[in-house]
Amino acid sequence: MSTALTTPKKKARPLKELLAKATPLRSGDVLAGVAAQTEEERVRAQIELADVPLTRFLDECIIPYEGDEVTRLIIDGHDKGAFAPISGFTVGELRDWLLTDAATPQALTALAPGITPEMAAATSKLMRMQDLILVGAKCEVVTRFRNTIGLPGTFSVRLQPNHPTDDMKGIAASTLDGLMYGCGDAVIGINPATDNLDNITKLLWMLDSVVQKHEIPTQTCVLTHVTTTMEAIENGAPVDLCFQSIAGTEQANASFGINLSLLKDAHQATLSLNRGTVGNNCMYFETGQGSALSANANHGVDQQTIEARAYAVARAFDPLLVNTVVGFIGPEYLYNGKQIMRAGLEDHFCGKLMGLPMGVDICYTNHAEADQDDMDVLLTLLGTAGCKFVMGIPGADDIMLNYQSTSFHDAAYLRKLLNLKPAPEFATWLESVGVHDREGQLLPILKSNNLLGLSDGLK
Amino acid sequence: MSTRKTPATTQKSTDSSQFVTADPWTELKCFTDARIGLGRCGTSLPLSESLSFKLAHAQARDAVHQPFKIDELAHGLEIAGIRHLRLNSAVADREEYLTRPDKGRKLSTVSREFLETQVKDFDLCLVIADGLSSRAIHENALSFARGFLGLTKHAALSVAPVCLVENGRVAVADEIASILQAEVVVILIGERPGLSSPNSLGVYMTYNAKPGTTDEARNCISNVREGGLSIKDGVQKLAYLMEEALRIKTSGVALKDKMPANHLPFGIALTALTKSEDAPA
């Protein structure tokens, strides 16, 4: 056996190439021309990758230090002290150790600042699905704003009440629907159809009035560009969380119209509002495999490693929530249900290992080879992997973004199946307004329920 | 729909309401097309809602894979007296189309060589490609092309033959415009289908397009379909954008949409526009 696993000795190839060849098959890497040509080549690369010492990731940058501020953030921000316990490990040894009982939740929390994205990505490439699940479930990441997200035994939901014309009544109707199903503890967050400041401000005030009026212990967000949110803050709008899509290279971030300095300004501006009640994690980031390649900014790096680098960007700003949107772009990046499932679990694992509050938008488009069965499988897997939140969309059908994600019913299913509870402050509120019983089960909604008046005041 | 054996539900699945906990806010459905007020069995989706979702997904999937009825479209254009050419992208088949957007943006060698032999130098070239929903093309493209080309004829613009492209992406129009030396290129393309909109037509206009042109150089009109933006309004908007592009010699982010509601495209009354759209096929 051991001879079959030995690769012929030759000069070490660049880490960037090795990582790309070792990555499980996905269409985006084939499109980028970086994927292994054969199945055997892929596994041989994984065998080679297992022997790479972790310290090599600190010496050899896959995207040059001089030309990329994300690389500089990763290298300059590396915590040598946290890294010390595993500094003698190879990638393969890290994989093995993570699966042992010595890797306790406490040990993993302490280790997180010592893990670079490339180390996390490399390790994930050597793991099977059950490995990704087991280790992901051990990583505990707790964040706070107006409630507490990520405690063991809890599972939260972003209520996403989108509407194709941002109609206030339509948004309120979907919001009510979600709250009645116990959703909305991660955030009530709208993807606006139009990005202009007046519209964004109007939506922010509307969401805030719902939260204030019904005293809901949660946070709201309108997912617009960080510069628009900063303008809204200057105008005195009620901003809880500041949102931004981020990616794993300086150039890809530039294509989103952002850089680290801008994010720092946005973070400071949002912090200064001091609107959190139990904590001040006020950033909400979204990521997703394929975005760097679609911006021609992938530097020949495989899409999963670039995705993990986006988590280094997120980590620098103490976010409340990080959401990997796993099947949104289309089959040119993740072809089918199998690729979407693998990517969702890899992203969740890498983010958690790096100390981030990971949620997943479990989703697909209609031109991908996927359907709700695939979403059910991935939701169930992620539930067991300790995923902190998912999307809640009426009937899983987003009528603004034209894709399918997870529904309010799906979230209720997972809570019931795995006996998971909402964020504790939100759970108490759900009980007080007659949505959940004391055990956290959905109650039939009475016609006299006060929440039913939620859409009345918006005419 | 299968007949179920449970005695109380022998009629049809939608009558299984005794197991469904209703949501007493179904009247809010009048405010949104979102799937709200669905009710639940336990915490799960009622069967009728589950099947309704599956049906919508099946329709969207079929829209993606439905073959482009290019002969029918060509025939329709012929009857309308509109000259056209037939081209292919560099994609071999539908599966490759989905995974290789780079190839969908390029013409096949045969099509490129053919196009190079054509007459050149036009104010406008109109391209029609199946994109991700040939259904969107089947339902909207001919009427849109007739309406818009009718307008440009009134305006005495020189117009290239309409280029029909199988398995094309938006940027395939850049190569076509560059070969035919068209000042403005417009592509009508089937949009990525949503569950409630498997038939949306997208319209992209680019000034001075050439291979390598990127999205910020384009103006887009989205969601043209019955129940979305009407063909008439789409044609009016496109005519406005094209006039502006010809005037300021650029398109995309530099071209802001400030069209007044009563705008007359190319100075032509909307009644004329309606007439050209409604003319018999």
PDB file of N, CA and C in Angstrom, chain A residues 227-280:
ATOM      1  N   THR A 227     -20.562  51.967   0.324  1.00  0.00           N
ATOM      2  CA  THR A 227     -20.527  53.432   0.206  1.00  0.00           C
ATOM      3  C   THR A 227     -21.931  54.024   0.354  1.00  0.00           C
ATOM      4  N   THR A 228     -22.930  53.299  -0.146  1.00  0.00           N
ATOM      5  CA  THR A 228     -24.309  53.765  -0.003  1.00  0.00           C
ATOM      6  C   THR A 228     -24.729  53.695   1.464  1.00  0.00           C
ATOM      7  N   THR A 229     -24.350  52.618   2.141  1.00  0.00           N
ATOM      8  CA  THR A 229     -24.669  52.498   3.567  1.00  0.00           C
ATOM      9  C   THR A 229     -24.016  53.638   4.353  1.00  0.00           C
ATOM     10  N   MET A 230     -22.776  53.978   3.993  1.00  0.00           N
ATOM     11  CA  MET A 230     -22.098  55.069   4.706  1.00  0.00           C
ATOM     12  C   MET A 230     -22.816  56.405   4.490  1.00  0.00           C
ATOM     13  N   GLU A 231     -23.301  56.598   3.260  1.00  0.00           N
ATOM     14  CA  GLU A 231     -24.087  57.811   3.003  1.00  0.00           C
ATOM     15  C   GLU A 231     -25.352  57.827   3.846  1.00  0.00           C
ATOM     16  N   ALA A 232     -25.999  56.656   3.908  1.00  0.00           N
ATOM     17  CA  ALA A 232     -27.227  56.552   4.712  1.00  0.00           C
ATOM     18  C   ALA A 232     -26.935  56.870   6.174  1.00  0.00           C
ATOM     19  N   ILE A 233     -25.804  56.382   6.657  1.00  0.00           N
ATOM     20  CA  ILE A 233     -25.422  56.665   8.053  1.00  0.00           C
ATOM     21  C   ILE A 233     -25.242  58.166   8.250  1.00  0.00           C
ATOM     22  N   GLU A 234     -24.557  58.796   7.297  1.00  0.00           N
ATOM     23  CA  GLU A 234     -24.354  60.254   7.394  1.00  0.00           C
ATOM     24  C   GLU A 234     -25.676  61.011   7.418  1.00  0.00           C
ATOM     25  N   ASN A 235     -26.653  60.472   6.706  1.00  0.00           N
ATOM     26  CA  ASN A 235     -27.971  61.119   6.675  1.00  0.00           C
ATOM     27  C   ASN A 235     -28.840  60.769   7.873  1.00  0.00           C
ATOM     28  N   GLY A 236     -28.291  59.994   8.796  1.00  0.00           N
ATOM     29  CA  GLY A 236     -29.030  59.688  10.017  1.00  0.00           C
ATOM     30  C   GLY A 236     -29.972  58.500   9.925  1.00  0.00           C
ATOM     31  N   ALA A 237     -29.805  57.660   8.882  1.00  0.00           N
ATOM     32  CA  ALA A 237     -30.683  56.492   8.760  1.00  0.00           C
ATOM     33  C   ALA A 237     -30.325  55.446   9.824  1.00  0.00           C
ATOM     34  N   PRO A 238     -31.316  54.636  10.225  1.00  0.00           N
ATOM     35  CA  PRO A 238     -31.090  53.648  11.289  1.00  0.00           C
ATOM     36  C   PRO A 238     -30.399  52.379  10.767  1.00  0.00           C
ATOM     37  N   VAL A 239     -29.080  52.395  10.697  1.00  0.00           N
ATOM     38  CA  VAL A 239     -28.324  51.248  10.195  1.00  0.00           C
ATOM     39  C   VAL A 239     -27.881  50.365  11.367  1.00  0.00           C
ATOM     40  N   ASP A 240     -28.342  49.117  11.367  1.00  0.00           N
ATOM     41  CA  ASP A 240     -27.852  48.153  12.365  1.00  0.00           C
ATOM     42  C   ASP A 240     -26.565  47.516  11.857  1.00  0.00           C
ATOM     43  N   LEU A 241     -26.706  46.762  10.743  1.00  0.00           N
ATOM     44  CA  LEU A 241     -25.551  46.039  10.195  1.00  0.00           C
ATOM     45  C   LEU A 241     -25.130  46.684   8.880  1.00  0.00           C
ATOM     46  N   CYS A 242     -23.829  46.742   8.670  1.00  0.00           N
ATOM     47  CA  CYS A 242     -23.295  47.231   7.407  1.00  0.00           C
ATOM     48  C   CYS A 242     -22.923  46.020   6.555  1.00  0.00           C
ATOM     49  N   PHE A 243     -23.502  45.965   5.362  1.00  0.00           N
ATOM     50  CA  PHE A 243     -23.304  44.810   4.479  1.00  0.00           C
ATOM     51  C   PHE A 243     -22.259  45.101   3.410  1.00  0.00           C
ATOM     52  N   GLN A 244     -21.539  44.066   2.985  1.00  0.00           N
ATOM     53  CA  GLN A 244     -20.752  44.156   1.761  1.00  0.00           C
ATOM     54  C   GLN A 244     -20.427  42.759   1.230  1.00  0.00           C
ATOM     55  N   SER A 245     -20.473  42.622  -0.115  1.00  0.00           N
ATOM     56  CA  SER A 245     -19.930  41.426  -0.771  1.00  0.00           C
ATOM     57  C   SER A 245     -18.422  41.577  -0.829  1.00  0.00           C
ATOM     58  N   ILE A 246     -17.721  40.520  -0.488  1.00  0.00           N
ATOM     59  CA  ILE A 246     -16.261  40.577  -0.514  1.00  0.00           C
ATOM     60  C   ILE A 246     -15.710  39.365  -1.250  1.00  0.00           C
ATOM     61  N   ALA A 247     -14.451  39.474  -1.693  1.00  0.00           N
ATOM     62  CA  ALA A 247     -13.797  38.374  -2.392  1.00  0.00           C
ATOM     63  C   ALA A 247     -12.361  38.248  -1.896  1.00  0.00           C
ATOM     64  N   GLY A 248     -11.643  37.282  -2.453  1.00  0.00           N
ATOM     65  CA  GLY A 248     -10.350  36.904  -1.886  1.00  0.00           C
ATOM     66  C   GLY A 248      -9.113  37.499  -2.537  1.00  0.00           C
ATOM     67  N   THR A 249      -9.304  38.445  -3.460  1.00  0.00           N
ATOM     68  CA  THR A 249      -8.125  39.127  -4.011  1.00  0.00           C
ATOM     69  C   THR A 249      -8.399  40.627  -4.059  1.00  0.00           C
ATOM     70  N   GLU A 250      -7.318  41.398  -4.049  1.00  0.00           N
ATOM     71  CA  GLU A 250      -7.461  42.859  -4.112  1.00  0.00           C
ATOM     72  C   GLU A 250      -8.210  43.264  -5.381  1.00  0.00           C
ATOM     73  N   GLN A 251      -7.847  42.588  -6.485  1.00  0.00           N
ATOM     74  CA  GLN A 251      -8.430  42.939  -7.779  1.00  0.00           C
ATOM     75  C   GLN A 251      -9.926  42.603  -7.837  1.00  0.00           C
ATOM     76  N   ALA A 252     -10.310  41.452  -7.274  1.00  0.00           N
ATOM     77  CA  ALA A 252     -11.732  41.086  -7.266  1.00  0.00           C
ATOM     78  C   ALA A 252     -12.514  42.055  -6.376  1.00  0.00           C
ATOM     79  N   ASN A 253     -11.923  42.440  -5.251  1.00  0.00           N
ATOM     80  CA  ASN A 253     -12.577  43.434  -4.403  1.00  0.00           C
ATOM     81  C   ASN A 253     -12.716  44.768  -5.126  1.00  0.00           C
ATOM     82  N   ALA A 254     -11.687  45.107  -5.922  1.00  0.00           N
ATOM     83  CA  ALA A 254     -11.760  46.354  -6.690  1.00  0.00           C
ATOM     84  C   ALA A 254     -12.934  46.299  -7.661  1.00  0.00           C
ATOM     85  N   SER A 255     -13.191  45.114  -8.219  1.00  0.00           N
ATOM     86  CA  SER A 255     -14.327  44.981  -9.142  1.00  0.00           C
ATOM     87  C   SER A 255     -15.657  45.149  -8.402  1.00  0.00           C
ATOM     88  N   PHE A 256     -15.652  44.950  -7.089  1.00  0.00           N
ATOM     89  CA  PHE A 256     -16.836  45.246  -6.262  1.00  0.00           C
ATOM     90  C   PHE A 256     -16.837  46.706  -5.804  1.00  0.00           C
ATOM     91  N   GLY A 257     -15.813  47.441  -6.181  1.00  0.00           N
ATOM     92  CA  GLY A 257     -15.722  48.839  -5.765  1.00  0.00           C
ATOM     93  C   GLY A 257     -15.335  49.015  -4.303  1.00  0.00           C
ATOM     94  N   ILE A 258     -14.536  48.077  -3.785  1.00  0.00           N
ATOM     95  CA  ILE A 258     -14.121  48.208  -2.374  1.00  0.00           C
ATOM     96  C   ILE A 258     -12.628  47.914  -2.211  1.00  0.00           C
ATOM     97  N   ASN A 259     -12.097  48.307  -1.062  1.00  0.00           N
ATOM     98  CA  ASN A 259     -10.771  47.883  -0.629  1.00  0.00           C
ATOM     99  C   ASN A 259     -10.782  47.842   0.899  1.00  0.00           C
ATOM    100  N   LEU A 260      -9.684  47.416   1.487  1.00  0.00           N
ATOM    101  CA  LEU A 260      -9.668  47.221   2.939  1.00  0.00           C
ATOM    102  C   LEU A 260      -9.849  48.536   3.693  1.00  0.00           C
ATOM    103  N   SER A 261      -9.298  49.590   3.142  1.00  0.00           N
ATOM    104  CA  SER A 261      -9.398  50.871   3.821  1.00  0.00           C
ATOM    105  C   SER A 261     -10.851  51.370   3.854  1.00  0.00           C
ATOM    106  N   LEU A 262     -11.544  51.154   2.737  1.00  0.00           N
ATOM    107  CA  LEU A 262     -12.956  51.528   2.681  1.00  0.00           C
ATOM    108  C   LEU A 262     -13.779  50.717   3.690  1.00  0.00           C
ATOM    109  N   LEU A 263     -13.485  49.410   3.780  1.00  0.00           N
ATOM    110  CA  LEU A 263     -14.202  48.563   4.740  1.00  0.00           C
ATOM    111  C   LEU A 263     -13.942  49.029   6.173  1.00  0.00           C
ATOM    112  N   LYS A 264     -12.712  49.460   6.409  1.00  0.00           N
ATOM    113  CA  LYS A 264     -12.364  49.946   7.740  1.00  0.00           C
ATOM    114  C   LYS A 264     -13.194  51.192   8.087  1.00  0.00           C
ATOM    115  N   ASP A 265     -13.306  52.090   7.121  1.00  0.00           N
ATOM    116  CA  ASP A 265     -14.120  53.293   7.333  1.00  0.00           C
ATOM    117  C   ASP A 265     -15.576  52.928   7.604  1.00  0.00           C
ATOM    118  N   ALA A 266     -16.081  51.985   6.825  1.00  0.00           N
ATOM    119  CA  ALA A 266     -17.479  51.572   6.970  1.00  0.00           C
ATOM    120  C   ALA A 266     -17.707  50.938   8.340  1.00  0.00           C
ATOM    121  N   HIS A 267     -16.759  50.117   8.751  1.00  0.00           N
ATOM    122  CA  HIS A 267     -16.860  49.451  10.051  1.00  0.00           C
ATOM    123  C   HIS A 267     -16.896  50.502  11.172  1.00  0.00           C
ATOM    124  N   GLN A 268     -15.982  51.475  11.087  1.00  0.00           N
ATOM    125  CA  GLN A 268     -15.927  52.520  12.111  1.00  0.00           C
ATOM    126  C   GLN A 268     -17.229  53.327  12.153  1.00  0.00           C
ATOM    127  N   ALA A 269     -17.730  53.663  10.960  1.00  0.00           N
ATOM    128  CA  ALA A 269     -18.953  54.461  10.888  1.00  0.00           C
ATOM    129  C   ALA A 269     -20.129  53.716  11.516  1.00  0.00           C
ATOM    130  N   THR A 270     -20.217  52.419  11.244  1.00  0.00           N
ATOM    131  CA  THR A 270     -21.342  51.634  11.768  1.00  0.00           C
ATOM    132  C   THR A 270     -21.201  51.423  13.269  1.00  0.00           C
ATOM    133  N   LEU A 271     -19.961  51.144  13.711  1.00  0.00           N
ATOM    134  CA  LEU A 271     -19.702  51.000  15.151  1.00  0.00           C
ATOM    135  C   LEU A 271     -20.109  52.256  15.918  1.00  0.00           C
ATOM    136  N   SER A 272     -19.864  53.408  15.294  1.00  0.00           N
ATOM    137  CA  SER A 272     -20.094  54.673  15.991  1.00  0.00           C
ATOM    138  C   SER A 272     -21.575  54.886  16.311  1.00  0.00           C
ATOM    139  N   LEU A 273     -22.463  54.213  15.585  1.00  0.00           N
ATOM    140  CA  LEU A 273     -23.895  54.338  15.868  1.00  0.00           C
ATOM    141  C   LEU A 273     -24.264  53.627  17.165  1.00  0.00           C
ATOM    142  N   ASN A 274     -23.461  52.603  17.506  1.00  0.00           N
ATOM    143  CA  ASN A 274     -23.620  51.929  18.797  1.00  0.00           C
ATOM    144  C   ASN A 274     -25.040  51.416  19.026  1.00  0.00           C
ATOM    145  N   ARG A 275     -25.607  50.782  18.016  1.00  0.00           N
ATOM    146  CA  ARG A 275     -27.002  50.351  18.091  1.00  0.00           C
ATOM    147  C   ARG A 275     -27.189  48.944  18.646  1.00  0.00           C
ATOM    148  N   GLY A 276     -26.093  48.220  18.858  1.00  0.00           N
ATOM    149  CA  GLY A 276     -26.212  46.881  19.435  1.00  0.00           C
ATOM    150  C   GLY A 276     -26.604  46.968  20.895  1.00  0.00           C
ATOM    151  N   THR A 277     -27.286  45.948  21.399  1.00  0.00           N
ATOM    152  CA  THR A 277     -27.656  45.970  22.815  1.00  0.00           C
ATOM    153  C   THR A 277     -26.886  44.928  23.629  1.00  0.00           C
ATOM    154  N   VAL A 278     -26.593  43.765  22.995  1.00  0.00           N
ATOM    155  CA  VAL A 278     -25.841  42.747  23.747  1.00  0.00           C
ATOM    156  C   VAL A 278     -24.426  42.581  23.196  1.00  0.00           C
ATOM    157  N   GLY A 279     -24.110  43.296  22.128  1.00  0.00           N
ATOM    158  CA  GLY A 279     -22.767  43.211  21.563  1.00  0.00           C
ATOM    159  C   GLY A 279     -22.638  44.183  20.415  1.00  0.00           C
ATOM    160  N   ASN A 280     -21.446  44.239  19.810  1.00  0.00           N
ATOM    161  CA  ASN A 280     -21.267  45.212  18.750  1.00  0.00           C
ATOM    162  C   ASN A 280     -20.622  44.628  17.493  1.00  0.00           C
TER     163      ASN A 280
END
